[in-house]
Amino acid sequence: MSRTVRETFIEQLRTLGMTSVFGNPGSTELPMFRDFPDDFRYVLGLQEAVVVGMADGYAQATHNAALVNLHSAAGVGHAMGNIFTAWKNRTPLVITAGQQARSMLVGEPFLFADQAIELPKPYVKWSCEPARAQDVPAALARGYHLAMSPPRGPVFLSVPVDDWDQPTDPDQPLEPRTVSTAVRADPALLDEVAAALARSRRPAFVVGAGVDVEGAFEDVVTLAERHRARVWVAPLSARCSFPESHPLFAGFLDADRDRIREQLAGHDVVVVIGAPVFSYHVEGTGPYVARGTALFQLVDDPATAAWTPTGTSVVTSIRLGLRDLLSGPEPAPRTAPAPRVRPARVQPDGVISEAFLMQTIADLRPEASIVVEEAPSSRSTMHDHLPFDRSETFFTCASGGLGHGMPAAVGVALARPEQQVIALLGDGSSMYSVQALWSAAREELPIVFVVVNNSAYAALDRFAQHFGISKPVGTSLPGIDFAGLARDLGCSGVTVRRPEELAAALTAALAATTPSLVDVHVS
């Protein structure tokens, strides 16, 4: 007797290592979970944005696509902010959404999705509602390989509710396949990059999230040391791709064309690795780099290479490209650049400053702990006082959208139970997906949620100055009891207002075996 579509789909997920399902169930999804297998885990989120955020963190930390299950139409709509972030993060997700029964789709039944495959576009790599129920397993196989192929990203499947109990097509080949996703660059172009580095007088690297995503962290360190090149972090990079305490580390490029040109001035060769050239947040003018600077880019995405405005772009898997460069000619003798001057340690002055908070976290956190950050107004202070020196110890959202960090921390903690996870969140950011606290408590994850509470959308207050706005509206956030919210959602919670209370509160939270929130009021 033929297996059902559901049985085949579940077996495919098991083979692909996708036995954790992140979801918020609706009526059109229920038949997917008939006889839910004991070796699968359903991770419940109380809102669809939370669901996608948790899956995003989990997929990044496991290096495998994660399965997301959403409700039709409105549920996908709720999730769109974090689907957009997953797209920008290059996170492999297989997103399924319910659809009403096929026999009803000729009309407009309740809870159906009109133009279901159009709704998540353009922020998925592929969107499909299979023509037949029997094609659902084949759509999963295709979607998984697309999600995992560079540049990685989410895919979307809309599945009518009555498809799951239909028999599978016995003639459809569904055995596991090996699909190569590595891309090796044109050797002549890489030879050009290697030759330019070898003869350079003062080279620089600009590293982006792609380095850490591809597991090329150690390769870029080796290449930088070989060439004695200064290493900058690309604007708004979402991962740690070079040890920030390393003597060759130069700092963080601003998302500003004029500032980047100033920061890279004096370098005759700049190689951008695993990042765009460049991501900007404010309008600028003039050349992208100073006159006389040769610019090269190594990137795994042809689309990103296509919009690179200047220089030579090499499309390659980052790790393969770096290893090819390491086999290039020996560099000319050159002295090492002067190390970056680190900011001095800060002392409390009756109130908790952002710098003192970041410094205290740096002092107390375990060396291998993971920080998931979504505190935009505090990021530059974090860069100064909370350095990261290990691969896969820092995650943030690449989109600039809010509501990703708190649930992503839950997903990372599910994937890495052996590592301490710290979620570093702004007070404004925390409110976008605060239901993630409930999921953390339900899963009994010892996450430490640190809220940087300045009672405002402070990033907007500061950015208003760029436009000459002296009185921005809608940026004040007084009176939110984050510790109380945490307790109501099943976590422990404490409020800290004085510097002498901070270390003890963080130490207790780091020692806890269940999730804790520390609401830190900063000046």
Coordinates of C-alpha atoms in Angstrom, one line a residue:
M1 CA 0.0 0.0 0.0
S2 CA 1.4 3.4 -1.0
R3 CA 2.5 5.8 1.7
T4 CA 0.7 9.1 2.2
V5 CA 2.2 12.4 1.3
R6 CA 2.5 13.2 5.0
E7 CA 4.4 10.0 5.7
T8 CA 6.8 10.5 2.8
F9 CA 7.3 14.2 3.8
I10 CA 8.1 13.2 7.4
E11 CA 10.6 10.6 6.3
Q12 CA 12.3 13.1 4.0
L13 CA 12.6 15.5 6.9
R14 CA 14.2 12.8 9.1
T15 CA 16.7 12.0 6.3
L16 CA 17.6 15.7 6.0
G17 CA 18.1 16.1 9.7
M18 CA 15.2 18.5 10.1
T19 CA 13.3 16.9 13.0
S20 CA 12.7 20.2 14.8
V21 CA 9.6 22.0 13.6
F22 CA 9.1 25.7 14.5
G23 CA 5.5 26.6 14.3
N24 CA 2.3 28.3 15.4
P25 CA -0.5 25.9 14.4
G26 CA -3.6 26.8 12.5
S27 CA -6.6 24.8 11.2
T28 CA -5.2 24.3 7.7
E29 CA -1.9 22.9 9.1
L30 CA -3.3 20.3 11.5
P31 CA -3.3 17.2 9.1
M32 CA 0.4 17.7 8.5
F33 CA 0.9 16.6 12.2
R34 CA -1.4 13.6 12.3
D35 CA 0.5 10.9 14.2
F36 CA 3.4 13.3 14.9
P37 CA 6.5 11.1 15.3
D38 CA 8.1 10.7 18.7
D39 CA 11.6 11.5 17.4
F40 CA 10.4 15.0 16.2
R41 CA 10.3 18.2 18.3
Y42 CA 7.6 20.9 17.8
V43 CA 8.9 24.2 19.0
L44 CA 5.9 26.4 19.7
G45 CA 6.0 30.2 19.2
L46 CA 3.1 32.4 20.3
Q47 CA 3.3 34.6 17.2
E48 CA 4.6 33.8 13.7
A49 CA 7.4 36.4 13.8
V50 CA 8.7 34.6 16.9
V51 CA 8.5 31.2 15.0
V52 CA 10.6 32.4 12.1
G53 CA 13.1 34.2 14.4
M54 CA 13.6 31.0 16.4
A55 CA 14.1 28.9 13.2
D56 CA 16.6 31.5 11.9
G57 CA 18.8 31.3 15.0
Y58 CA 18.5 27.5 15.0
A59 CA 19.4 27.1 11.3
Q60 CA 22.4 29.4 11.6
A61 CA 23.7 27.6 14.6
T62 CA 23.2 24.1 13.2
H63 CA 24.4 24.9 9.7
N64 CA 21.3 23.2 8.3
A65 CA 18.0 24.3 7.0
A66 CA 15.2 24.6 9.6
L67 CA 11.5 23.8 9.0
V68 CA 9.0 26.5 9.7
N69 CA 5.2 25.9 9.7
L70 CA 2.9 28.9 9.4
H71 CA -0.8 29.5 9.0
S72 CA -2.1 30.6 5.6
A73 CA -2.2 34.3 4.5
A74 CA -2.4 36.2 7.9
G75 CA 0.1 33.9 9.5
V76 CA 2.6 34.4 6.7
G77 CA 1.9 38.1 6.9
H78 CA 2.8 38.2 10.6
A79 CA 6.0 36.4 9.8
M80 CA 7.1 38.6 6.9
G81 CA 9.4 40.9 8.9
N82 CA 11.5 38.0 10.0
I83 CA 11.3 36.3 6.6
F84 CA 12.9 39.4 5.3
T85 CA 15.6 39.2 8.0
A86 CA 16.2 35.6 7.1
W87 CA 16.6 36.6 3.5
K88 CA 19.2 39.3 4.5
N89 CA 20.9 36.9 6.9
R90 CA 21.2 34.3 4.2
T91 CA 19.6 31.7 6.5
P92 CA 18.4 28.4 5.0
L93 CA 14.7 27.9 5.9
V94 CA 12.0 25.7 4.4
I95 CA 8.8 27.6 5.2
T96 CA 5.5 25.7 4.8
A97 CA 2.1 27.3 5.1
G98 CA -1.3 25.9 5.1
Q99 CA -3.9 26.4 2.4
Q100 CA -7.5 25.5 2.1
A101 CA -8.6 22.3 0.4
R102 CA -8.1 22.1 -3.3
S103 CA -11.8 21.5 -3.9
M104 CA -12.7 24.8 -2.3
L105 CA -10.1 27.0 -4.0
V106 CA -12.4 27.8 -7.0
G107 CA -14.2 30.2 -4.6
E108 CA -12.8 32.3 -1.8
P109 CA -13.1 30.1 1.3
F110 CA -12.4 31.3 4.8
L111 CA -8.7 31.2 5.8
F112 CA -7.4 30.6 2.3
A113 CA -4.4 32.3 0.8
D114 CA -5.2 34.2 -2.4
Q115 CA -2.0 34.2 -4.6
A116 CA -0.3 32.2 -1.8
I117 CA 3.1 32.0 -3.6
E118 CA 3.2 35.7 -4.3
L119 CA 2.8 36.8 -0.7
P120 CA 6.4 36.0 0.6
K121 CA 8.1 37.3 -2.6
P122 CA 10.6 38.8 -3.2
Y123 CA 12.2 37.6 0.1
V124 CA 12.4 33.9 -0.6
K125 CA 14.6 32.1 -3.1
W126 CA 11.7 30.0 -4.4
S127 CA 7.9 29.9 -3.8
C128 CA 5.7 27.0 -4.8
E129 CA 2.2 25.6 -4.4
P130 CA 2.6 22.2 -6.0
A131 CA 0.2 21.4 -8.9
R132 CA -0.7 18.0 -7.4
A133 CA -0.7 16.6 -3.8
Q134 CA 1.8 14.0 -5.1
D135 CA 4.3 16.7 -5.9
V136 CA 4.6 18.0 -2.3
P137 CA 7.6 15.6 -1.5
A138 CA 9.4 16.6 -4.7
A139 CA 8.8 20.3 -3.8
L140 CA 10.4 19.7 -0.4
A141 CA 13.5 18.1 -2.0
R142 CA 13.9 20.9 -4.5
G143 CA 13.3 23.6 -1.8
Y144 CA 15.8 22.1 0.6
H145 CA 18.6 22.0 -1.9
L146 CA 17.8 25.6 -3.1
A147 CA 17.8 26.8 0.5
M148 CA 21.2 25.3 1.2
S149 CA 22.8 26.4 -2.1
P150 CA 24.8 29.7 -2.0
P151 CA 23.7 32.3 -1.4
R152 CA 21.6 30.4 1.2
G153 CA 18.1 31.6 2.1
P154 CA 14.5 30.8 2.8
V155 CA 12.1 29.0 0.4
F156 CA 8.3 28.8 0.7
L157 CA 5.8 25.9 0.1
S158 CA 2.0 26.4 0.2
V159 CA 0.3 23.1 0.9
P160 CA -3.5 22.6 0.7
V161 CA -4.9 20.9 3.8
D162 CA -6.2 17.8 1.9
D163 CA -2.8 17.0 0.3
W164 CA -1.3 15.4 3.3
D165 CA -3.5 12.3 3.3
Q166 CA -3.2 11.6 -0.4
P167 CA -1.1 8.7 -1.6
T168 CA 2.4 9.4 -2.8
D169 CA 3.3 8.9 -6.5
P170 CA 5.3 5.6 -6.4
D171 CA 7.2 6.4 -9.5
Q172 CA 8.5 9.8 -8.3
P173 CA 12.3 9.5 -7.3
L174 CA 12.8 10.8 -3.8
E175 CA 15.9 9.1 -2.6
P176 CA 18.5 11.4 -0.9
R177 CA 20.7 13.2 -3.4
T178 CA 24.1 14.9 -3.1
V179 CA 24.1 18.4 -4.6
S180 CA 27.4 20.2 -4.7
T181 CA 27.1 23.8 -3.4
A182 CA 30.8 24.8 -3.6
V183 CA 31.8 27.3 -6.3
R184 CA 35.4 27.7 -7.3
A185 CA 36.5 31.0 -8.8
D186 CA 38.0 31.7 -12.2
P187 CA 41.7 30.9 -11.5
A188 CA 42.9 33.8 -13.6
L189 CA 40.9 36.3 -11.5
L190 CA 42.1 34.8 -8.2
D191 CA 45.7 35.0 -9.6
E192 CA 45.1 38.7 -10.2
V193 CA 44.0 39.2 -6.6
A194 CA 46.9 37.1 -5.2
A195 CA 49.4 39.1 -7.3
A196 CA 48.0 42.4 -6.2
L197 CA 48.3 41.3 -2.5
A198 CA 51.8 40.1 -3.0
R199 CA 53.1 43.4 -4.4
S200 CA 51.0 45.7 -2.1
R201 CA 52.7 48.1 0.2
R202 CA 49.8 48.5 2.6
P203 CA 46.9 46.0 2.1
A204 CA 43.6 45.8 4.0
F205 CA 40.9 43.3 4.3
V206 CA 37.2 44.0 4.9
V207 CA 35.4 41.0 6.3
G208 CA 31.7 40.3 6.3
A209 CA 29.3 37.7 7.6
G210 CA 30.1 35.4 4.7
V211 CA 33.4 34.5 6.3
D212 CA 31.9 33.1 9.5
V213 CA 28.9 31.6 7.7
E214 CA 31.2 29.5 5.5
G215 CA 33.5 28.5 8.3
A216 CA 36.5 30.5 6.9
F217 CA 37.3 32.3 10.2
E218 CA 40.7 30.7 10.6
D219 CA 41.6 31.0 6.9
V220 CA 41.1 34.8 6.9
V221 CA 43.3 35.1 10.1
T222 CA 46.0 33.1 8.4
L223 CA 45.8 35.2 5.2
A224 CA 45.8 38.5 7.2
E225 CA 48.9 37.4 9.2
R226 CA 50.7 36.3 6.1
H227 CA 50.2 39.7 4.4
R228 CA 50.3 41.7 7.6
A229 CA 47.1 43.3 6.4
R230 CA 44.8 45.4 8.6
V231 CA 41.4 43.9 8.9
W232 CA 38.2 45.9 9.0
V233 CA 34.7 44.6 9.6
A234 CA 32.2 45.4 6.8
P235 CA 29.4 47.9 7.6
L236 CA 26.6 46.4 9.6
S237 CA 28.0 42.9 9.5
A238 CA 25.8 40.3 11.2
R239 CA 28.6 37.9 12.4
C240 CA 32.1 38.0 13.9
S241 CA 34.5 37.1 11.1
F242 CA 37.9 38.1 12.7
P243 CA 39.1 38.2 16.3
E244 CA 38.6 41.7 17.6
S245 CA 41.5 41.5 20.1
H246 CA 44.0 40.6 17.3
P247 CA 46.7 43.1 16.7
L248 CA 45.8 43.3 13.0
F249 CA 42.1 44.2 13.8
A250 CA 41.4 47.8 12.6
G251 CA 37.8 48.3 13.7
F252 CA 34.4 48.6 12.1
L253 CA 33.6 50.5 8.9
D254 CA 30.8 53.0 9.2
A255 CA 27.8 52.6 6.9
D256 CA 28.7 55.9 5.2
R257 CA 30.5 56.3 1.9
D258 CA 32.5 59.4 2.9
R259 CA 33.6 57.8 6.2
I260 CA 34.6 54.5 4.5
R261 CA 36.7 56.4 2.0
E262 CA 38.5 58.1 4.9
Q263 CA 38.9 54.9 7.0
L264 CA 40.4 53.0 4.1
A265 CA 42.6 55.9 2.9
G266 CA 46.3 54.9 2.6
H267 CA 45.6 51.3 1.6
D268 CA 46.7 50.6 -1.9
V269 CA 44.9 47.2 -2.1
V270 CA 41.6 46.5 -0.4
V271 CA 40.0 43.0 -0.5
V272 CA 36.4 42.7 0.6
I273 CA 35.6 39.1 1.7
G274 CA 32.1 37.8 2.2
A275 CA 30.4 41.2 2.2
P276 CA 28.9 43.8 -0.2
V277 CA 30.9 46.8 -1.5
F278 CA 29.5 48.6 0.6
S279 CA 26.3 48.7 2.7
Y280 CA 25.4 52.3 3.4
H281 CA 22.9 53.8 5.8
V282 CA 23.3 57.5 4.8
E283 CA 23.6 59.1 1.5
G284 CA 27.1 60.0 0.3
T285 CA 29.0 61.4 -2.6
G286 CA 32.3 61.0 -4.3
P287 CA 34.3 57.9 -5.1
Y288 CA 33.8 54.7 -3.2
V289 CA 37.4 54.3 -2.3
A290 CA 40.3 56.8 -2.5
R291 CA 42.1 57.4 -5.7
G292 CA 44.9 54.9 -6.2
T293 CA 43.2 52.1 -4.2
A294 CA 42.7 48.8 -6.0
L295 CA 39.5 47.1 -4.8
F296 CA 38.8 43.4 -5.0
Q297 CA 35.8 41.4 -3.8
L298 CA 35.3 37.7 -2.9
V299 CA 31.6 36.9 -2.6
D300 CA 29.5 33.8 -3.2
D301 CA 26.5 35.7 -4.6
P302 CA 26.5 36.7 -8.3
A303 CA 23.7 39.2 -7.7
T304 CA 25.8 41.0 -5.1
A305 CA 28.8 40.9 -7.4
A306 CA 26.7 42.4 -10.2
W307 CA 25.8 45.6 -8.2
T308 CA 29.3 46.1 -6.8
P309 CA 30.0 49.6 -8.2
T310 CA 33.8 49.5 -8.7
G311 CA 36.8 47.1 -8.6
T312 CA 37.0 43.4 -9.5
S313 CA 34.5 41.0 -8.1
V314 CA 35.3 37.3 -7.9
V315 CA 32.4 34.9 -7.4
T316 CA 33.6 32.0 -5.2
S317 CA 32.9 30.0 -2.1
I318 CA 34.6 32.1 0.5
R319 CA 36.6 29.3 2.1
L320 CA 37.8 27.9 -1.3
G321 CA 38.7 31.4 -2.5
L322 CA 40.7 32.1 0.7
R323 CA 42.6 28.8 0.4
D324 CA 43.5 29.5 -3.2
L325 CA 44.8 32.9 -2.2
L326 CA 46.9 31.3 0.6
S327 CA 48.7 29.3 -2.2
G328 CA 49.5 32.5 -4.1
P329 CA 53.0 34.1 -4.3
E330 CA 54.8 35.3 -1.2
P331 CA 54.1 38.9 -0.2
A332 CA 56.7 41.6 -0.4
P333 CA 58.4 42.4 2.9
R334 CA 56.4 44.9 4.9
T335 CA 56.1 46.0 8.5
A336 CA 53.0 45.2 10.5
P337 CA 50.6 48.1 11.0
A338 CA 50.3 49.7 14.4
P339 CA 47.7 48.0 16.5
R340 CA 44.3 49.6 17.2
V341 CA 44.1 51.6 20.4
R342 CA 41.5 50.0 22.6
P343 CA 39.2 52.3 24.6
A344 CA 40.2 52.7 28.3
R345 CA 38.2 50.9 30.9
V346 CA 35.3 52.9 32.2
Q347 CA 34.4 53.6 35.8
P348 CA 30.9 53.9 37.1
D349 CA 29.8 57.4 38.2
G350 CA 26.6 56.7 40.2
V351 CA 24.7 55.6 37.1
I352 CA 25.1 52.7 34.7
S353 CA 26.4 53.8 31.3
E354 CA 26.1 51.7 28.2
A355 CA 29.9 51.4 28.2
F356 CA 30.0 50.1 31.8
L357 CA 27.3 47.6 31.0
M358 CA 29.2 46.2 27.9
Q359 CA 32.4 46.1 29.9
T360 CA 30.8 44.2 32.7
I361 CA 29.3 41.6 30.3
A362 CA 32.7 41.2 28.7
D363 CA 34.2 40.6 32.1
L364 CA 31.7 38.0 33.2
R365 CA 30.6 36.1 30.2
P366 CA 32.2 32.7 29.5
E367 CA 34.8 32.8 26.7
A368 CA 32.9 30.5 24.4
S369 CA 29.5 32.1 25.1
I370 CA 27.3 33.3 22.3
V371 CA 25.8 36.8 22.1
V372 CA 22.7 37.4 20.0
E373 CA 22.4 41.2 19.7
E374 CA 19.6 43.5 18.8
A375 CA 20.4 46.8 20.5
P376 CA 21.0 49.2 17.6
S377 CA 21.6 52.3 19.6
S378 CA 24.2 50.5 21.7
R379 CA 26.1 48.7 18.9
S380 CA 29.0 51.2 18.6
T381 CA 29.5 51.0 22.4
M382 CA 29.4 47.3 22.2
H383 CA 32.1 47.4 19.5
D384 CA 34.3 49.4 21.9
H385 CA 33.8 47.5 25.1
L386 CA 32.5 43.9 24.3
P387 CA 35.0 42.3 21.8
F388 CA 34.4 38.9 20.2
D389 CA 37.4 36.7 19.3
R390 CA 35.8 33.4 18.3
S391 CA 33.9 32.1 15.3
E392 CA 30.1 31.8 15.8
T393 CA 30.0 33.7 19.1
F394 CA 28.1 36.7 17.7
F395 CA 24.9 36.9 15.8
T396 CA 22.7 39.9 14.9
C397 CA 20.2 40.7 12.2
A398 CA 21.4 41.8 8.8
S399 CA 18.2 43.5 7.8
G400 CA 17.9 46.3 10.3
G401 CA 14.4 45.2 11.1
L402 CA 13.5 44.6 14.8
G403 CA 12.0 41.5 16.4
H404 CA 14.6 39.0 15.4
G405 CA 17.1 39.0 18.3
M406 CA 15.0 37.7 21.2
P407 CA 13.5 34.6 19.3
A408 CA 16.8 34.0 17.4
A409 CA 18.5 33.6 20.8
V410 CA 16.0 30.9 21.6
G411 CA 16.8 29.1 18.4
V412 CA 20.6 29.4 19.0
A413 CA 20.2 28.0 22.5
L414 CA 18.2 25.1 21.2
A415 CA 20.9 24.3 18.8
R416 CA 23.9 24.8 21.1
P417 CA 22.8 23.6 24.6
E418 CA 26.5 23.3 25.6
Q419 CA 27.2 27.0 25.2
Q420 CA 25.9 29.9 27.3
V421 CA 23.6 32.2 25.2
I422 CA 23.2 35.9 26.0
A423 CA 20.6 38.0 24.3
L424 CA 21.6 41.7 24.3
L425 CA 18.5 43.7 23.4
G426 CA 17.3 47.2 23.3
D427 CA 14.2 48.1 25.2
G428 CA 12.4 49.0 22.0
S429 CA 13.6 45.9 20.2
S430 CA 12.5 43.6 23.0
M431 CA 8.8 44.5 22.5
Y432 CA 8.6 43.3 18.9
S433 CA 8.8 39.6 19.7
V434 CA 8.5 39.5 23.5
Q435 CA 6.5 36.3 23.3
A436 CA 9.8 34.5 22.7
L437 CA 10.3 34.7 26.5
W438 CA 7.5 32.2 26.9
S439 CA 9.1 29.8 24.4
A440 CA 12.4 30.1 26.3
A441 CA 10.7 29.2 29.5
R442 CA 8.7 26.3 27.9
E443 CA 11.9 24.8 26.5
E444 CA 13.8 25.5 29.8
L445 CA 16.7 27.2 28.1
P446 CA 19.2 29.0 30.4
I447 CA 19.4 32.1 28.2
V448 CA 20.3 35.4 29.8
F449 CA 18.2 38.2 28.3
V450 CA 19.9 41.6 29.0
V451 CA 17.7 44.6 28.2
V452 CA 19.6 47.9 27.6
N453 CA 16.8 50.1 28.9
N454 CA 17.2 53.8 27.9
S455 CA 13.4 54.3 27.8
A456 CA 13.5 55.4 24.1
Y457 CA 14.1 54.4 20.5
A458 CA 17.5 56.1 21.1
A459 CA 18.8 55.1 17.7
L460 CA 16.1 57.2 16.1
D461 CA 16.8 60.1 18.4
R462 CA 20.4 60.1 17.3
F463 CA 19.6 59.6 13.6
A464 CA 17.2 62.5 13.7
Q465 CA 20.2 64.8 14.1
H466 CA 21.3 63.7 10.6
F467 CA 18.1 65.3 9.2
G468 CA 18.3 68.3 11.5
I469 CA 15.2 67.2 13.5
S470 CA 15.5 68.6 17.0
K471 CA 12.3 67.1 18.4
P472 CA 11.6 63.6 16.9
V473 CA 8.2 62.2 17.7
G474 CA 7.2 58.8 18.9
T475 CA 10.6 57.8 20.3
S476 CA 9.9 57.8 24.0
L477 CA 9.2 54.5 25.8
P478 CA 8.8 55.1 29.5
G479 CA 7.3 52.8 32.1
I480 CA 7.7 49.3 30.6
D481 CA 8.4 46.7 33.4
F482 CA 10.5 44.2 31.5
A483 CA 11.3 42.2 34.6
G484 CA 7.6 41.9 35.3
L485 CA 6.9 40.8 31.7
A486 CA 9.6 38.1 32.0
R487 CA 8.1 36.8 35.2
D488 CA 4.6 36.7 33.7
L489 CA 5.9 34.7 30.7
G490 CA 7.7 32.1 32.9
C491 CA 11.2 33.5 33.2
S492 CA 12.9 35.1 36.2
G493 CA 13.4 38.8 36.0
V494 CA 15.3 41.5 37.9
T495 CA 15.6 45.3 37.4
V496 CA 19.0 46.9 37.9
R497 CA 19.4 50.7 38.3
R498 CA 22.7 51.1 40.2
P499 CA 26.2 50.2 39.0
E500 CA 27.0 48.3 42.2
E501 CA 24.1 45.9 41.6
L502 CA 25.0 45.0 38.0
A503 CA 27.7 42.4 38.4
A504 CA 25.8 40.4 41.0
A505 CA 22.6 40.4 38.9
L506 CA 24.5 39.2 35.8
T507 CA 26.4 36.6 37.7
A508 CA 23.2 35.1 39.1
A509 CA 21.6 35.1 35.7
L510 CA 24.6 33.4 34.1
A511 CA 24.5 30.7 36.8
A512 CA 20.8 30.0 36.4
T513 CA 19.5 26.8 34.8
T514 CA 16.4 28.5 33.4
P515 CA 15.9 31.7 31.4
S516 CA 16.6 35.0 33.2
L517 CA 16.0 38.6 32.2
V518 CA 18.1 41.5 33.5
D519 CA 16.5 44.9 32.9
V520 CA 19.4 47.3 33.0
H521 CA 18.5 51.0 33.2
V522 CA 21.3 53.0 31.5
S523 CA 21.9 56.7 31.6

